[in-house]
Coordinates of C-alpha atoms in Angstrom, one line a residue:
M1013 CA -15.4 -60.5 33.7
T1014 CA -18.6 -59.4 32.0
Q1015 CA -19.0 -60.5 28.4
S1016 CA -19.4 -57.7 25.9
K1017 CA -22.8 -57.3 24.2
V1018 CA -23.5 -56.3 20.6
E1019 CA -26.5 -54.2 19.8
S1020 CA -27.8 -53.1 16.4
L1021 CA -29.8 -49.8 16.1
N1022 CA -31.8 -48.5 13.1
I1023 CA -31.1 -44.8 12.6
A1024 CA -33.2 -42.3 10.8
G1025 CA -32.0 -39.0 9.4
M1026 CA -28.6 -39.8 8.0
H1027 CA -28.1 -38.3 4.6
C1028 CA -24.3 -38.5 4.0
A1029 CA -21.3 -40.5 5.0
S1030 CA -20.2 -37.8 7.4
C1031 CA -23.4 -38.3 9.3
A1032 CA -22.3 -41.9 10.0
L1033 CA -18.9 -40.6 11.2
L1034 CA -20.6 -38.1 13.5
I1035 CA -22.8 -40.8 15.1
K1036 CA -19.8 -43.1 15.4
K1037 CA -17.8 -40.4 17.2
S1038 CA -20.7 -39.7 19.6
L1039 CA -21.2 -43.4 20.4
E1040 CA -17.5 -44.1 20.9
S1041 CA -17.2 -41.2 23.2
T1042 CA -19.8 -42.8 25.5
K1043 CA -18.3 -44.6 28.5
G1044 CA -18.6 -48.3 28.2
V1045 CA -18.8 -48.5 24.4
E1046 CA -15.9 -50.5 23.1
T1047 CA -16.5 -50.1 19.3
A1048 CA -19.1 -48.6 17.1
S1049 CA -19.7 -49.2 13.4
V1050 CA -22.2 -46.9 11.6
N1051 CA -23.2 -47.6 8.0
Y1052 CA -24.8 -44.8 6.1
A1053 CA -26.0 -46.9 3.3
S1054 CA -27.9 -49.4 5.4
Q1055 CA -28.9 -46.7 8.1
K1056 CA -27.6 -49.0 10.9
A1057 CA -25.3 -48.8 13.8
V1058 CA -23.7 -51.9 15.4
I1059 CA -22.3 -51.2 18.9
K1060 CA -20.1 -53.5 21.1
F1061 CA -20.3 -52.4 24.7
N1062 CA -20.1 -53.4 28.3
P1063 CA -23.6 -54.0 29.6
D1064 CA -22.5 -53.3 33.2
I1065 CA -21.6 -49.7 32.3
V1066 CA -24.0 -48.7 29.5
D1067 CA -27.4 -49.8 28.4
N1068 CA -29.6 -49.3 25.4
S1069 CA -31.2 -46.1 26.6
T1070 CA -27.7 -44.5 26.9
L1071 CA -26.8 -45.6 23.4
I1072 CA -30.0 -44.1 22.0
S1073 CA -29.2 -40.9 23.9
A1074 CA -25.8 -40.8 22.3
V1075 CA -27.4 -41.1 18.8
T1076 CA -29.9 -38.4 19.7
A1077 CA -27.2 -36.1 20.9
S1078 CA -25.6 -36.2 17.5
G1079 CA -28.8 -35.0 15.9
Y1080 CA -30.4 -38.3 14.7
R1081 CA -33.1 -40.6 15.7
V1082 CA -33.2 -44.3 16.6
V1083 CA -36.3 -46.1 15.2
A1084 CA -37.8 -49.5 16.0
E1085 CA -38.0 -50.5 12.3
K1086 CA -35.7 -49.8 9.5
I1087 CA -37.2 -47.0 7.3
D1088 CA -38.6 -48.2 4.1
E1089 CA -36.2 -47.1 1.3
A1090 CA -39.2 -46.7 -1.1
V1091 CA -40.8 -44.3 1.3
E1092 CA -37.6 -42.4 1.8
S1093 CA -37.1 -42.2 -2.0
R1094 CA -40.6 -40.7 -2.4
L1095 CA -39.7 -38.2 0.4
Y1096 CA -36.6 -37.1 -1.4
R1097 CA -38.4 -36.9 -4.7
T1098 CA -41.0 -34.6 -3.2
R1099 CA -38.3 -32.4 -1.6
F1100 CA -36.4 -32.2 -4.9
F1101 CA -39.3 -31.1 -7.0
F1102 CA -40.5 -28.6 -4.4
S1103 CA -36.9 -27.2 -4.3
L1104 CA -36.7 -27.1 -8.1
L1105 CA -40.0 -25.2 -8.2
L1106 CA -38.6 -22.6 -5.8
T1107 CA -35.3 -22.4 -7.7
L1108 CA -36.5 -22.1 -11.3
P1109 CA -37.9 -18.5 -11.0
L1110 CA -34.4 -17.5 -9.7
I1111 CA -32.7 -19.0 -12.7
V1112 CA -35.2 -17.4 -15.1
S1113 CA -34.4 -14.0 -13.4
M1114 CA -30.8 -14.3 -14.6
F1115 CA -32.1 -13.9 -18.2
V1116 CA -35.4 -12.0 -17.8
M1117 CA -36.0 -8.8 -15.9
I1118 CA -38.7 -9.5 -13.2
P1119 CA -40.2 -6.6 -11.2
G1120 CA -39.5 -6.9 -7.5
I1121 CA -37.2 -9.9 -8.1
F1122 CA -35.2 -9.2 -4.9
W1123 CA -38.1 -9.7 -2.6
I1124 CA -39.4 -12.7 -4.6
A1125 CA -35.9 -14.3 -4.5
L1126 CA -35.7 -13.6 -0.8
V1127 CA -38.9 -15.4 0.0
L1128 CA -38.3 -18.3 -2.4
T1129 CA -34.7 -18.8 -1.2
T1130 CA -35.6 -18.5 2.5
I1131 CA -38.1 -21.4 2.1
N1132 CA -35.7 -23.4 0.0
V1133 CA -32.6 -23.0 2.2
F1134 CA -34.2 -23.1 5.7
I1135 CA -37.1 -25.5 5.1
V1136 CA -36.1 -27.9 2.3
G1137 CA -32.5 -27.7 3.5
R1138 CA -33.3 -27.7 7.2
N1139 CA -31.6 -31.0 7.9
F1140 CA -28.3 -29.6 6.6
Y1141 CA -28.3 -26.9 9.3
L1142 CA -29.4 -29.3 12.0
G1143 CA -26.6 -31.6 11.1
F1144 CA -24.1 -28.7 11.1
W1145 CA -25.3 -27.7 14.6
A1146 CA -25.0 -31.2 15.9
A1147 CA -21.5 -31.5 14.5
L1148 CA -20.5 -28.2 16.1
K1149 CA -21.6 -29.4 19.5
L1150 CA -19.3 -32.4 19.0
K1151 CA -16.5 -30.1 17.8
T1152 CA -16.3 -31.6 14.4
F1153 CA -17.3 -30.9 10.8
T1154 CA -19.4 -33.0 8.4
M1155 CA -20.6 -32.7 4.8
D1156 CA -23.6 -30.8 6.3
S1157 CA -21.1 -28.2 7.4
L1158 CA -20.0 -27.5 3.8
I1159 CA -23.6 -27.3 2.6
A1160 CA -24.7 -25.1 5.5
I1161 CA -21.8 -22.7 5.3
G1162 CA -22.0 -22.5 1.5
T1163 CA -25.7 -21.8 1.3
F1164 CA -25.7 -19.5 4.3
S1165 CA -22.8 -17.4 3.0
A1166 CA -24.5 -16.9 -0.4
Y1167 CA -27.8 -16.1 1.3
I1168 CA -26.3 -13.5 3.8
F1169 CA -24.2 -11.9 1.0
S1170 CA -27.3 -11.3 -1.2
L1171 CA -29.2 -10.0 1.9
L1172 CA -26.5 -7.6 2.9
T1173 CA -25.7 -6.3 -0.6
N1174 CA -29.4 -6.0 -1.5
T1175 CA -28.8 -8.0 -4.7
H1176 CA -30.6 -11.2 -5.7
H1177 CA -27.7 -12.7 -7.7
Y1178 CA -26.4 -15.0 -5.0
F1179 CA -29.8 -16.2 -3.8
E1180 CA -29.9 -18.6 -6.8
V1181 CA -26.5 -20.0 -5.8
A1182 CA -27.8 -20.9 -2.4
A1183 CA -31.1 -22.3 -3.8
S1184 CA -29.4 -24.2 -6.6
L1185 CA -27.0 -25.9 -4.2
V1186 CA -29.9 -27.1 -2.0
T1187 CA -31.7 -28.3 -5.2
F1188 CA -28.8 -30.2 -6.6
V1189 CA -27.8 -31.9 -3.3
T1190 CA -31.4 -32.9 -2.8
L1191 CA -31.4 -34.4 -6.4
G1192 CA -28.3 -36.4 -5.5
K1193 CA -30.0 -37.7 -2.3
W1194 CA -33.1 -38.7 -4.4
L1195 CA -31.0 -40.6 -7.0
E1196 CA -29.1 -42.3 -4.2
S1197 CA -32.3 -43.3 -2.4
L1198 CA -33.6 -44.9 -5.6
A1199 CA -30.5 -47.1 -5.8
K1200 CA -30.9 -48.1 -2.2
A1201 CA -34.6 -48.8 -2.7
K1202 CA -33.8 -51.2 -5.6
T1203 CA -31.3 -52.9 -3.4
S1204 CA -33.7 -53.3 -0.5
A1205 CA -36.2 -55.0 -2.9
A1206 CA -33.8 -58.1 -2.9
L1207 CA -34.1 -58.3 0.9
T1208 CA -37.8 -57.7 0.8
K1209 CA -38.1 -60.6 -1.8
L1210 CA -36.4 -62.9 0.7
I1211 CA -38.8 -61.7 3.5
D1212 CA -41.8 -62.3 1.3
L1213 CA -40.9 -65.9 0.9
S1214 CA -42.5 -66.6 4.2
P1215 CA -46.4 -66.6 4.4
K1216 CA -48.2 -64.3 6.8
L1217 CA -50.7 -67.0 8.1
A1218 CA -50.4 -70.6 9.1
H1219 CA -53.1 -73.3 9.5
L1220 CA -52.9 -74.3 13.2
K1221 CA -54.3 -77.6 14.2
T1222 CA -56.8 -77.4 17.1
D1223 CA -58.9 -80.2 18.6
K1224 CA -61.1 -80.9 15.7
T1225 CA -60.2 -78.4 13.0
Y1226 CA -57.6 -75.9 11.7
K1227 CA -57.5 -72.2 12.5
D1228 CA -55.6 -69.5 10.5
I1229 CA -53.3 -67.5 12.8
P1230 CA -50.3 -65.2 12.2
V1231 CA -47.0 -67.0 11.7
E1232 CA -45.5 -65.0 14.5
S1233 CA -48.0 -66.5 16.9
V1234 CA -47.1 -70.1 16.2
K1235 CA -45.1 -71.9 18.9
I1236 CA -42.6 -74.7 18.8
N1237 CA -44.3 -78.1 18.8
D1238 CA -47.5 -76.7 17.3
Y1239 CA -49.1 -78.8 14.5
L1240 CA -49.8 -77.1 11.2
L1241 CA -51.4 -78.1 7.9
V1242 CA -49.7 -77.2 4.7
K1243 CA -51.9 -77.6 1.7
S1244 CA -50.8 -78.4 -1.9
G1245 CA -49.3 -75.3 -3.5
E1246 CA -48.8 -73.4 -0.3
I1247 CA -45.5 -72.0 1.1
I1248 CA -44.3 -73.8 4.3
P1249 CA -44.4 -71.1 7.0
L1250 CA -41.8 -72.4 9.5
D1251 CA -39.1 -75.0 9.9
A1252 CA -40.7 -78.3 11.0
T1253 CA -40.8 -82.1 10.8
V1254 CA -43.4 -83.9 8.6
V1255 CA -45.8 -85.8 10.9
S1256 CA -48.1 -87.3 8.2
G1257 CA -48.6 -87.1 4.5
S1258 CA -46.2 -87.2 1.6
S1259 CA -45.4 -84.6 -1.1
S1260 CA -42.8 -83.0 -3.4
V1261 CA -41.4 -79.8 -2.0
D1262 CA -39.6 -77.1 -4.1
Q1263 CA -36.6 -76.0 -2.0
S1264 CA -35.0 -74.0 -4.7
S1265 CA -35.5 -70.7 -2.9
L1266 CA -33.1 -71.9 -0.2
T1267 CA -30.8 -74.5 -1.9
G1268 CA -30.9 -73.4 -5.5
E1269 CA -31.7 -77.0 -6.4
S1270 CA -34.4 -76.9 -9.2
I1271 CA -35.6 -80.5 -8.8
P1272 CA -38.2 -80.8 -6.0
V1273 CA -37.5 -83.1 -3.1
D1274 CA -39.9 -86.0 -2.2
L1275 CA -40.7 -85.9 1.5
Q1276 CA -42.7 -88.1 3.9
A1277 CA -43.2 -88.5 7.6
G1278 CA -40.0 -87.9 9.6
D1279 CA -38.4 -85.6 7.0
K1280 CA -37.6 -82.0 7.7
V1281 CA -39.2 -79.0 5.9
F1282 CA -38.1 -75.4 5.9
A1283 CA -39.8 -72.0 5.9
G1284 CA -40.0 -70.4 2.5
T1285 CA -40.1 -73.6 0.5
Q1286 CA -43.2 -74.6 -1.5
N1287 CA -45.3 -77.7 -1.0
L1288 CA -46.2 -78.8 -4.5
T1289 CA -48.4 -81.9 -4.4
G1290 CA -49.9 -83.6 -1.4
A1291 CA -51.1 -82.0 1.9
L1292 CA -48.6 -82.2 4.8
E1293 CA -49.2 -82.1 8.6
I1294 CA -46.0 -80.8 10.2
K1295 CA -44.7 -80.2 13.7
V1296 CA -43.0 -76.9 14.2
T1297 CA -39.3 -77.1 15.4
S1298 CA -38.4 -73.4 15.4
D1299 CA -40.2 -70.0 15.7
S1300 CA -40.3 -67.3 13.0
K1301 CA -37.2 -65.6 14.3
N1302 CA -35.0 -68.6 14.3
S1303 CA -35.9 -70.4 11.1
L1304 CA -33.3 -71.1 8.4
L1305 CA -34.9 -68.5 6.2
S1306 CA -34.8 -65.9 9.0
R1307 CA -31.1 -66.6 9.6
I1308 CA -30.4 -66.1 5.9
I1309 CA -32.4 -62.8 5.9
K1310 CA -30.4 -61.7 9.0
M1311 CA -27.1 -62.6 7.3
V1312 CA -27.9 -60.6 4.2
D1313 CA -29.1 -57.6 6.3
E1314 CA -25.9 -57.8 8.4
A1315 CA -23.8 -58.1 5.3
Q1316 CA -25.2 -54.9 4.0
S1317 CA -24.2 -53.2 7.3
T1318 CA -20.7 -54.5 7.6
R1319 CA -17.6 -52.6 6.7
A1320 CA -14.9 -53.5 4.3
P1321 CA -11.3 -52.9 5.4
I1322 CA -10.9 -50.2 2.7
Q1323 CA -13.8 -48.3 4.3
D1324 CA -11.6 -47.5 7.4
L1325 CA -9.2 -45.8 5.0
A1326 CA -12.0 -43.9 3.4
D1327 CA -13.4 -42.8 6.8
R1328 CA -10.0 -41.5 7.9
I1329 CA -9.7 -39.4 4.7
S1330 CA -13.3 -38.2 5.0
S1331 CA -12.7 -37.1 8.6
V1332 CA -10.1 -34.6 7.5
F1333 CA -11.7 -33.8 4.2
V1334 CA -14.3 -31.3 5.4
P1335 CA -11.9 -29.2 7.5
A1336 CA -9.4 -29.3 4.6
V1337 CA -12.1 -28.0 2.2
L1338 CA -13.0 -25.2 4.5
I1339 CA -9.4 -24.1 5.0
L1340 CA -8.9 -24.3 1.2
A1341 CA -12.0 -22.2 0.6
L1342 CA -10.9 -19.6 3.1
I1343 CA -7.4 -19.4 1.6
T1344 CA -9.0 -19.0 -1.9
F1345 CA -11.1 -16.1 -0.6
L1346 CA -8.1 -14.4 1.0
V1347 CA -5.9 -14.7 -2.1
W1348 CA -8.6 -13.3 -4.4
Q1349 CA -9.5 -10.5 -1.9
F1350 CA -6.1 -9.3 -0.6
I1351 CA -3.5 -10.5 -3.1
L1352 CA -5.4 -10.3 -6.4
K1353 CA -7.3 -7.2 -5.1
S1354 CA -10.6 -8.6 -6.5
P1355 CA -14.0 -7.2 -5.6
F1356 CA -15.6 -8.8 -2.5
D1357 CA -18.3 -10.5 -4.5
V1358 CA -15.8 -12.1 -6.8
S1359 CA -13.7 -13.4 -3.9
L1360 CA -16.9 -14.7 -2.3
L1361 CA -17.9 -16.4 -5.5
H1362 CA -14.6 -18.4 -5.6
F1363 CA -15.0 -19.2 -1.9
L1364 CA -18.4 -20.7 -2.6
A1365 CA -17.1 -22.5 -5.7
V1366 CA -14.6 -24.5 -3.7
I1367 CA -17.3 -25.5 -1.2
V1368 CA -19.9 -26.4 -3.8
I1369 CA -17.4 -28.5 -5.8
A1370 CA -16.6 -30.5 -2.7
C1371 CA -20.3 -31.5 -2.0
P1372 CA -21.0 -34.3 -1.6
C1373 CA -18.0 -36.4 -0.6
A1374 CA -17.9 -39.2 -3.1
L1375 CA -15.2 -41.0 -1.2
G1376 CA -17.3 -41.3 1.9
L1377 CA -20.3 -42.5 0.0
A1378 CA -18.6 -45.0 -2.4
T1379 CA -17.7 -47.9 -0.2
P1380 CA -20.8 -48.3 1.9
T1381 CA -23.1 -47.8 -1.1
A1382 CA -21.0 -50.3 -3.1
I1383 CA -21.3 -52.9 -0.4
M1384 CA -25.1 -52.4 0.0
V1385 CA -25.8 -52.5 -3.7
S1386 CA -23.5 -55.4 -4.5
T1387 CA -24.8 -57.6 -1.6
G1388 CA -28.4 -56.7 -2.4
L1389 CA -28.0 -57.5 -6.1
A1390 CA -26.2 -60.7 -5.4
A1391 CA -29.0 -61.8 -3.0
R1392 CA -31.5 -61.2 -5.8
F1393 CA -29.7 -63.8 -7.8
G1394 CA -29.4 -66.2 -4.9
I1395 CA -25.8 -65.4 -4.0
L1396 CA -25.3 -64.7 -0.3
I1397 CA -22.2 -62.7 0.7
K1398 CA -21.0 -62.8 4.3
G1399 CA -20.0 -59.2 4.5
G1400 CA -17.8 -56.3 3.3
E1401 CA -14.5 -58.0 4.1
A1402 CA -15.5 -61.1 2.1
L1403 CA -16.5 -58.9 -0.8
Q1404 CA -13.2 -57.0 -0.8
N1405 CA -11.3 -60.3 -0.8
T1406 CA -12.9 -61.5 -4.0
V1407 CA -10.3 -59.5 -5.9
D1408 CA -7.8 -62.2 -4.9
I1409 CA -9.9 -65.1 -6.1
N1410 CA -8.3 -67.1 -8.9
A1411 CA -10.4 -70.3 -8.7
I1412 CA -14.0 -71.2 -7.7
A1413 CA -15.3 -74.6 -6.8
F1414 CA -19.0 -75.3 -7.4
D1415 CA -21.1 -78.1 -5.8
K1416 CA -23.0 -80.7 -7.8
T1417 CA -26.6 -79.4 -7.2
G1418 CA -26.9 -77.4 -10.4
T1419 CA -25.4 -74.2 -9.1
L1420 CA -24.3 -73.2 -12.6
T1421 CA -27.8 -73.6 -14.2
T1422 CA -30.6 -71.1 -14.4
G1423 CA -32.5 -73.1 -11.8
T1424 CA -35.4 -73.8 -14.2
P1425 CA -35.7 -77.3 -15.8
I1426 CA -36.3 -77.5 -19.6
V1427 CA -36.9 -80.3 -22.0
T1428 CA -33.6 -80.9 -23.9
S1429 CA -34.7 -83.9 -26.0
F1430 CA -37.8 -85.8 -26.9
K1431 CA -37.9 -89.5 -28.1
N1432 CA -41.1 -91.3 -29.1
F1433 CA -41.2 -95.1 -28.6
S1434 CA -44.9 -95.5 -29.3
Q1435 CA -47.0 -95.9 -32.4
L1436 CA -48.6 -92.5 -31.7
S1437 CA -47.3 -89.4 -33.5
D1438 CA -45.1 -86.9 -31.7
S1439 CA -48.0 -84.5 -31.7
E1440 CA -50.4 -86.9 -30.1
I1441 CA -47.9 -87.8 -27.4
L1442 CA -47.3 -84.2 -26.6
K1443 CA -51.1 -83.5 -26.5
I1444 CA -51.5 -86.3 -23.9
A1445 CA -48.5 -85.0 -21.8
Y1446 CA -49.8 -81.5 -22.1
S1447 CA -53.3 -82.6 -20.9
L1448 CA -51.7 -84.3 -17.9
E1449 CA -49.2 -81.6 -16.8
I1450 CA -51.5 -78.6 -17.3
N1451 CA -53.1 -79.5 -14.0
S1452 CA -49.8 -79.6 -12.1
A1453 CA -47.6 -76.9 -10.5
H1454 CA -44.5 -79.1 -10.5
P1455 CA -41.4 -77.5 -12.1
L1456 CA -41.0 -80.5 -14.4
A1457 CA -44.6 -80.1 -15.4
K1458 CA -43.9 -76.5 -16.4
A1459 CA -41.0 -77.7 -18.5
I1460 CA -43.1 -80.1 -20.4
I1461 CA -45.9 -77.5 -20.9
N1462 CA -43.4 -75.0 -22.2
Y1463 CA -41.9 -77.6 -24.6
S1464 CA -45.3 -78.6 -25.8
Q1465 CA -46.3 -75.0 -26.4
S1466 CA -43.0 -74.5 -28.4
K1467 CA -44.3 -77.2 -30.7
N1468 CA -47.7 -75.4 -31.0
I1469 CA -49.5 -77.7 -28.6
T1470 CA -51.6 -75.4 -26.5
A1471 CA -54.9 -77.3 -25.9
S1472 CA -56.7 -80.5 -26.8
D1473 CA -60.2 -81.7 -27.3
F1474 CA -59.6 -84.7 -25.0
K1475 CA -62.3 -85.5 -22.4
T1476 CA -60.3 -85.7 -19.2
K1477 CA -61.3 -86.7 -15.6
N1478 CA -60.1 -88.2 -12.4
F1479 CA -56.8 -86.2 -12.2
K1480 CA -54.7 -87.5 -9.3
T1481 CA -51.3 -86.5 -8.0
L1482 CA -49.1 -89.3 -6.7
P1483 CA -46.5 -87.6 -4.5
G1484 CA -43.0 -88.9 -5.2
F1485 CA -44.1 -90.7 -8.3
G1486 CA -46.0 -88.5 -10.8
L1487 CA -49.6 -88.0 -11.7
Q1488 CA -52.4 -89.9 -13.5
M1489 CA -55.6 -89.0 -15.3
E1490 CA -58.3 -90.6 -17.5
I1491 CA -58.3 -89.3 -21.1
D1492 CA -61.1 -90.6 -23.3
K1493 CA -61.7 -93.6 -21.0
D1494 CA -58.0 -94.6 -20.9
K1495 CA -55.9 -94.1 -17.8
Y1496 CA -52.5 -92.4 -18.3
F1497 CA -49.6 -92.1 -15.9
L1498 CA -46.7 -89.6 -16.3
G1499 CA -43.8 -89.8 -13.9
K1500 CA -41.1 -92.2 -12.6
T1501 CA -40.9 -95.5 -14.6
K1502 CA -40.5 -97.7 -11.6
S1503 CA -43.7 -97.7 -9.5
S1504 CA -45.6 -100.7 -8.1
Q1505 CA -48.4 -98.4 -7.0
I1506 CA -49.6 -97.5 -10.5
E1507 CA -52.0 -99.7 -12.5
L1508 CA -52.6 -98.5 -16.1
T1509 CA -55.4 -99.4 -18.5
K1510 CA -54.3 -100.1 -22.0

C-alpha cells in the first residue's frame, strides 16, 4: 500500500477566510487528495494525498482553478501590506469626491461619479469579482460573492436610474473593505517579523577551509563534513562539532540560557548561536535545511498554519453564512418592495445594507488570525507553540512546570550585589573592572559595564595594554604596568603581577 504524502503550498491572492474554504473545496474534490487544510492567515495549504494518483502539478492546477496562484516563496507580508495601503489610498481618493457630492452640488456629477466608481469597483475591487466568478464555477459562495453582488447592484442601479446617489455606496464599500485588508495585513506583517527574526539568526556567509586558506561562501553551499572557521564575535552558521580551539558560546537564542557555555574540541555547536571569545574550527554535521535552528523555524511556520479544533466549527458556520446572508438580503428586499410597498430604491437600499453589514465575516477570520498572531508573538519572546490544537488546549492548564535554566528570568545577567575585599575604594575597583570588561562582548561583561555606569563609572585615564581573552576562564590586561585578571577564581593558567 502506497504511503500518503504531505505537501505544503504557498498561495497568493487569498484575501478572506472564504478564499481558504474555496481552495480547500477545490483541492478535496481532486481525485487522490485525502485531506486539505488551507489557512488564510498564513497563506498556506497543507495537502495529504496519494502520490500514485495525484502529483504536485495536479494540486497546483486545483488551486489555479479556484482563482488563486501557487508561488515558490511565501509572499512578504510587508510587501503585501504596502500593496493594500496603496490600494486603500487610491480607492479613498476616488471615493472622496462622491462623498463630497452628497453635500455640495457639483456640475456633471453623474458622469464624474460614473468614471470614478467604475475605476474603483472594477479595478481596485477586481479581485472580489475574480473570486466571485471562481466560486460560481465551483457552485459555491464566498465573502467575495457578498462584496461583488453588493457593489455591482448599487453600481447598476445608479446606472439604470441615471442617478449618482448609489455610486458612492459601491465605491465606499470597496474603500472600507480595502481598509480592513490593509489593517489586517499590518497585523500579519508584525507577526511575520518574529519568524524573520529567527531566520536572521543564521549568517549568510561561512568561512570555508580550503588547502591553505579560508574562503567566504554562501551558507547554503556548505556541505556536511566541510571545515569552517568561526571568528570571535561571529554567529555560528551551521550545526557542527568543534575540531580545534576553545571559546565561550552564547546559546541563549536557542536554549534561553543567559550564561554562555564553554566549549572545546569535541563539543557540539549549533547554528544561530554566537561565538564570544576564541576562534573555533568546526566540522559541519548538518546542512542549512536540517540544522536545529531550521527545524525550529519550520516548527513555528507550521504552527502558524495549523488549525485549532474550534476552527472546524467556524468553517462549517462560514460555509453557510454567505448563502444565508444572500437569502436574508433577498427576503429583506421583497418585504420592503411588495409588503411594505416602498419605492424600489428604498428596497434596494435595505438589500444592500444587509450585504454591507455582513462584510467581512469576522467569524471566519478570527481563528486563523488569532493562531498566527499568538504563535508569532510568542516566538518573539522565545516561546514556541506546537500548533493550533496546543494553543486551544491552554485554556485547560492549571499548573506549569519550569526547568532550572533560568526560564523565568529576562535572559539578561545583571549585577545584584558588589562586595569589596581589597584596600582600594569601590570606585577604583569598578574603574579597573570597567577597563577590563569594556573590551569584551561577553554577557557577564555587559552586566559589569552596566553596573559600573549606574555608579557613574564611564571611563578611566588608566594606561591599558595587552588585553587577552582566556576562553573558559575570563580575561586579563595590563593596567598601569600591573597585570589584572577578571574571571573564575580557580585557574592554574593565570599568573598575576602584584
